[in-house]
Short mmCIF file of C-alpha atoms and ligand atoms in Angstrom, two decimals:
data_model
loop_
_atom_site.label_atom_id
_atom_site.label_comp_id
_atom_site.label_asym_id
_atom_site.label_seq_id
_atom_site.Cartn_x
_atom_site.Cartn_y
_atom_site.Cartn_z
CA MET A 1103 0.06 -0.02 -0.08
CA LEU A 1104 1.13 3.38 -0.97
CA LYS A 1105 2.26 5.42 2.38
CA ILE A 1106 2.40 9.08 2.28
CA GLY A 1107 4.38 11.01 4.75
CA LEU A 1108 2.73 14.41 5.78
CA THR A 1109 4.93 16.85 7.24
CA GLY A 1110 5.61 20.56 7.75
CA GLY A 1111 6.93 23.11 10.44
CA ILE A 1112 4.76 24.24 13.46
CA GLY A 1113 1.55 25.73 12.54
CA SER A 1114 2.10 25.21 8.85
CA GLY A 1115 -1.36 23.45 8.59
CA LYS A 1116 -0.50 19.66 8.68
CA THR A 1117 -3.47 18.92 11.05
CA THR A 1118 -5.75 20.90 8.84
CA VAL A 1119 -4.61 18.97 5.73
CA ALA A 1120 -4.76 15.55 7.53
CA ASN A 1121 -8.37 16.30 8.31
CA TYR A 1122 -9.28 17.04 4.72
CA PHE A 1123 -7.78 13.89 3.55
CA ALA A 1124 -9.60 11.94 6.46
CA ALA A 1125 -12.89 13.39 5.35
CA LEU A 1126 -12.27 11.88 1.94
CA GLY A 1127 -12.06 8.72 3.54
CA VAL A 1128 -8.08 8.33 3.66
CA PRO A 1129 -6.65 6.66 6.68
CA VAL A 1130 -4.50 9.10 8.65
CA ILE A 1131 -1.99 8.00 11.23
CA ASP A 1132 -0.88 10.73 13.37
CA ALA A 1133 2.48 10.56 15.22
CA ASP A 1134 1.43 13.45 17.69
CA GLN A 1135 -1.77 11.55 18.50
CA ILE A 1136 0.19 8.42 19.23
CA ALA A 1137 2.94 10.38 21.16
CA ARG A 1138 -0.17 11.69 23.44
CA GLU A 1139 -1.49 8.18 24.00
CA LEU A 1140 2.06 6.80 24.83
CA VAL A 1141 2.49 9.34 27.64
CA THR A 1142 -0.72 8.63 29.52
CA PRO A 1143 -0.41 7.44 33.11
CA GLY A 1144 0.62 3.86 33.45
CA GLN A 1145 2.21 3.65 29.96
CA SER A 1146 5.97 2.82 30.03
CA ALA A 1147 6.86 5.86 28.09
CA LEU A 1148 5.82 7.98 30.82
CA GLN A 1149 7.78 6.09 33.30
CA ALA A 1150 10.77 6.37 31.29
CA ILE A 1151 10.19 10.17 31.04
CA VAL A 1152 10.00 10.38 34.73
CA SER A 1153 13.21 8.47 35.29
CA ALA A 1154 14.99 10.54 32.73
CA PHE A 1155 13.87 14.04 33.78
CA GLY A 1156 12.79 13.50 37.42
CA PRO A 1157 9.43 13.50 39.20
CA ALA A 1158 8.65 17.23 38.11
CA ALA A 1159 7.73 15.95 34.72
CA VAL A 1160 4.45 15.00 36.09
CA ASP A 1161 1.68 17.00 37.91
CA SER A 1162 0.03 16.30 41.19
CA THR A 1163 -2.50 14.04 39.30
CA GLY A 1164 0.15 11.93 37.59
CA GLN A 1165 -0.34 13.44 34.10
CA LEU A 1166 2.76 14.58 31.96
CA ASP A 1167 3.30 18.14 32.81
CA ARG A 1168 3.62 19.28 29.08
CA ALA A 1169 4.15 23.01 29.83
CA TRP A 1170 7.10 22.08 32.21
CA LEU A 1171 8.73 19.73 29.70
CA ARG A 1172 8.19 22.09 26.87
CA ALA A 1173 9.77 24.90 28.60
CA ARG A 1174 12.86 22.80 29.22
CA VAL A 1175 12.99 20.92 25.83
CA PHE A 1176 12.47 23.83 23.65
CA ASN A 1177 14.92 26.12 25.77
CA ASP A 1178 17.47 27.34 23.20
CA THR A 1179 20.71 26.27 24.86
CA ASP A 1180 22.86 23.05 24.63
CA ILE A 1181 20.96 21.80 27.70
CA GLY A 1182 17.74 22.19 26.07
CA SER A 1183 18.79 20.36 23.02
CA GLY A 1184 20.11 17.67 25.18
CA TRP A 1185 16.91 17.30 26.84
CA ARG A 1186 15.12 17.31 23.45
CA GLN A 1187 17.25 14.47 22.16
CA ARG A 1188 16.71 12.51 25.28
CA LEU A 1189 12.94 12.83 25.04
CA GLU A 1190 13.08 11.93 21.44
CA SER A 1191 15.00 8.98 21.98
CA ILE A 1192 12.41 7.73 24.48
CA LEU A 1193 9.43 8.71 22.21
CA HIS A 1194 10.42 7.93 18.55
CA PRO A 1195 11.22 4.25 18.47
CA LEU A 1196 7.82 3.75 20.29
CA ILE A 1197 5.98 5.81 18.04
CA ARG A 1198 7.62 4.38 15.21
CA ALA A 1199 6.73 0.82 16.23
CA GLU A 1200 3.04 2.16 16.82
CA MET A 1201 2.79 3.62 13.33
CA GLN A 1202 4.02 0.32 11.69
CA ARG A 1203 1.46 -1.60 13.65
CA ARG A 1204 -1.20 0.69 12.39
CA VAL A 1205 -0.15 0.69 8.72
CA GLN A 1206 -0.22 -3.14 8.93
CA ALA A 1207 -3.74 -3.11 10.31
CA ILE A 1208 -4.87 -0.88 7.58
CA MET A 1209 -3.21 -3.30 5.01
CA GLU A 1210 -4.86 -6.27 6.40
CA ASP A 1211 -8.15 -4.36 6.51
CA GLY A 1212 -7.63 -4.23 2.64
CA HIS A 1213 -9.84 -1.14 1.85
CA ALA A 1214 -7.62 1.70 1.67
CA GLU A 1215 -5.81 2.69 -1.59
CA TYR A 1216 -3.19 4.64 0.17
CA CYS A 1217 -2.62 6.15 3.70
CA LEU A 1218 -1.25 9.16 5.25
CA LEU A 1219 1.29 9.28 8.05
CA GLY A 1220 1.34 12.57 9.82
CA ILE A 1221 4.97 12.78 11.16
CA PRO A 1222 5.92 16.49 12.12
CA LEU A 1223 9.55 15.62 12.49
CA LEU A 1224 9.83 13.30 9.45
CA VAL A 1225 12.84 14.85 7.90
CA GLU A 1226 14.65 15.75 11.18
CA SER A 1227 14.09 12.28 12.75
CA GLY A 1228 15.29 10.36 9.40
CA GLN A 1229 12.10 8.22 9.58
CA THR A 1230 11.48 8.87 5.70
CA ASP A 1231 12.09 5.18 4.98
CA LEU A 1232 8.66 4.64 6.52
CA VAL A 1233 6.95 6.34 3.58
CA GLU A 1234 7.10 6.24 -0.36
CA ARG A 1235 6.54 9.77 -0.72
CA ILE A 1236 6.86 12.94 1.39
CA LEU A 1237 4.09 15.74 1.16
CA VAL A 1238 5.33 19.03 2.85
CA VAL A 1239 2.88 21.74 3.96
CA ASP A 1240 4.67 24.91 3.56
CA ALA A 1241 3.77 28.33 4.83
CA PRO A 1242 5.59 31.45 5.23
CA GLU A 1243 7.25 31.69 8.60
CA VAL A 1244 5.37 34.92 9.30
CA LEU A 1245 2.02 33.13 8.91
CA GLN A 1246 3.23 29.99 10.85
CA ARG A 1247 3.86 32.31 13.79
CA GLN A 1248 0.57 34.12 13.46
CA ARG A 1249 -1.56 30.95 13.24
CA VAL A 1250 0.14 29.26 16.30
CA ARG A 1251 -0.14 32.73 18.27
CA GLU A 1252 -3.88 32.79 17.45
CA ARG A 1253 -4.47 28.82 18.14
CA ASP A 1254 -2.45 28.50 21.35
CA LYS A 1255 -3.04 31.64 23.30
CA LEU A 1256 -0.57 30.49 25.92
CA SER A 1257 2.35 30.22 23.62
CA SER A 1258 4.92 32.96 24.12
CA ASP A 1259 6.62 34.45 20.87
CA ALA A 1260 10.05 33.27 22.43
CA GLU A 1261 8.62 29.71 22.75
CA ILE A 1262 7.27 29.63 19.17
CA ALA A 1263 10.76 30.88 17.89
CA ALA A 1264 12.54 28.25 19.89
CA ILE A 1265 10.18 25.54 18.49
CA LEU A 1266 10.91 26.94 14.80
CA HIS A 1267 14.58 27.03 15.59
CA SER A 1268 14.41 23.22 16.81
CA GLN A 1269 12.64 22.08 13.32
CA ALA A 1270 14.25 21.53 10.11
CA SER A 1271 14.46 24.70 7.82
CA ARG A 1272 11.75 25.32 5.14
CA ARG A 1273 14.49 24.74 2.59
CA GLN A 1274 15.72 21.48 4.19
CA ARG A 1275 12.21 20.25 4.26
CA LEU A 1276 11.27 21.47 0.71
CA MET A 1277 14.32 19.73 -0.59
CA ALA A 1278 12.99 16.26 0.87
CA ALA A 1279 9.61 17.03 -0.69
CA ASP A 1280 8.07 14.97 -3.53
CA ASP A 1281 4.71 17.14 -3.08
CA ILE A 1282 4.29 20.38 -1.68
CA ILE A 1283 1.00 22.07 -0.55
CA VAL A 1284 1.40 25.92 -0.30
CA ASN A 1285 -0.68 27.19 2.72
CA ASP A 1286 -0.47 30.97 2.27
CA ALA A 1287 -3.93 31.67 1.65
CA ASP A 1288 -7.36 30.75 2.71
CA LEU A 1289 -8.75 27.46 3.88
CA GLU A 1290 -10.55 26.86 0.57
CA LYS A 1291 -7.49 27.15 -1.33
CA LEU A 1292 -5.96 24.50 1.11
CA ARG A 1293 -8.86 22.02 0.63
CA GLN A 1294 -8.54 22.29 -3.33
CA GLN A 1295 -4.90 21.31 -3.18
CA VAL A 1296 -5.92 18.38 -0.95
CA LEU A 1297 -8.58 17.45 -3.68
CA MET A 1298 -5.90 17.61 -6.48
CA LEU A 1299 -3.44 15.48 -4.56
CA HIS A 1300 -5.98 12.89 -3.45
CA GLN A 1301 -6.62 12.33 -7.18
CA ARG A 1302 -2.83 11.93 -7.77
CA TYR A 1303 -2.35 9.53 -4.98
CA GLN A 1304 -5.43 7.41 -6.11
CA SER A 1305 -3.72 7.13 -9.48
CA LEU A 1306 -0.19 6.38 -8.15
CA ALA A 1307 -1.70 3.76 -5.85
CA VAL A 1308 -3.42 2.05 -8.81
CA ALA A 1309 -0.09 2.15 -10.73
CA ASN A 1310 1.66 0.77 -7.56
P1 ATP B 548 1.10 22.25 14.88
O1 ATP B 548 2.68 21.90 14.26
O2 ATP B 548 1.55 23.17 16.02
O3 ATP B 548 0.51 20.83 15.29
P2 ATP B 548 -0.05 22.15 12.39
O4 ATP B 548 0.84 22.23 11.24
O5 ATP B 548 -0.85 20.97 12.47
O6 ATP B 548 0.48 22.91 13.44
P3 ATP B 548 -2.80 23.51 12.05
O7 ATP B 548 -3.10 23.08 13.53
O8 ATP B 548 -3.44 22.68 10.95
O9 ATP B 548 -1.05 23.38 11.92
O10 ATP B 548 -3.00 24.84 11.78
C1 ATP B 548 -2.58 25.93 12.80
C2 ATP B 548 -3.57 26.90 12.88
O11 ATP B 548 -3.84 27.74 11.63
C3 ATP B 548 -4.93 26.30 13.15
O12 ATP B 548 -5.61 27.07 14.02
C4 ATP B 548 -5.68 26.14 11.71
O13 ATP B 548 -7.18 26.34 11.77
C5 ATP B 548 -5.09 27.62 11.26
N1 ATP B 548 -5.12 27.70 9.77
C6 ATP B 548 -4.29 26.67 8.98
N2 ATP B 548 -4.26 27.01 7.82
C7 ATP B 548 -5.19 28.12 7.57
C8 ATP B 548 -5.46 28.95 6.53
N3 ATP B 548 -5.17 28.48 5.33
N4 ATP B 548 -6.30 29.95 6.74
C9 ATP B 548 -6.75 30.22 8.06
N5 ATP B 548 -6.26 29.46 9.15
C10 ATP B 548 -5.50 28.37 8.88
#
C-alpha cells in the first residue's frame, strides 16, 4: 500500500490538511496523537520520561506536565537540545513501532488505496524510510507564527521561535518533498490542493 508522509513546520497546517484527507476517507495515522497516547499514566513511556527528567515531569494528578517539559526541551541552549534528544530517544522508537503496527492493520483491512502518516519531524528524525512519498505543507514563517499565536493563546513568541529553531528549515524540508502544499491563503485554497493530490495519490496507488 502506498504510504504518504505528511510533514511541515509548526503551525504550517498539517492537522488541517490531514483532516481534509480524512474527510475523503483516507486513513490517517498521526504521530502526535500516538505520542499523546504513549505518555498517558500507566504507559511505560511516561515512566521512562520520569526516570530521565525527574518527578517534576508529572503534575500532582500523575499526568505529564507538558508545559514544564516544553519549557525545558525547547529552551534554546545546549542543555535544552540535550533534553530534547533524550525525550526523542525515548519516544521516537515507540511512535515508529506503533505507526508500523497501524499501517499493518490498515493493510490487513484491505480497503484503503493509500494512507497518510502525519509525522511533524519526518525529515529531522530520518524516518523517511517509512513512506514512499513525502508531502510537505509549506507556509511563510510569519503566517506560521501568527496562526500558532492565535491557536495557542498560551504560547509566547519566544517559545514559538525556539520550536521553529529546533525544526528543519523550510529549505531542508522542501528539498525532501515529493509534493508540496502551499498554505499561504484561505482554507478553501488549501482544500482544493488536497483534492488535487487525492486524485494524484489514487492514480499512483493503482499504478503501484
Ligand atoms: P502544529 O505543528 O502546531 O501541530 P499544524 O501544522 O498541525 O500545527 P494546524 O493546526 O493545521 O497546523 O494549523 C494551525 C492553525 O492555523 C489552526 O488554528 C488552523 O485552523 C489555522 N490555519 C491553518 N491553515 C489556515 C488557513 N489557510 N487559513 C486560516 N487559518 C488556517
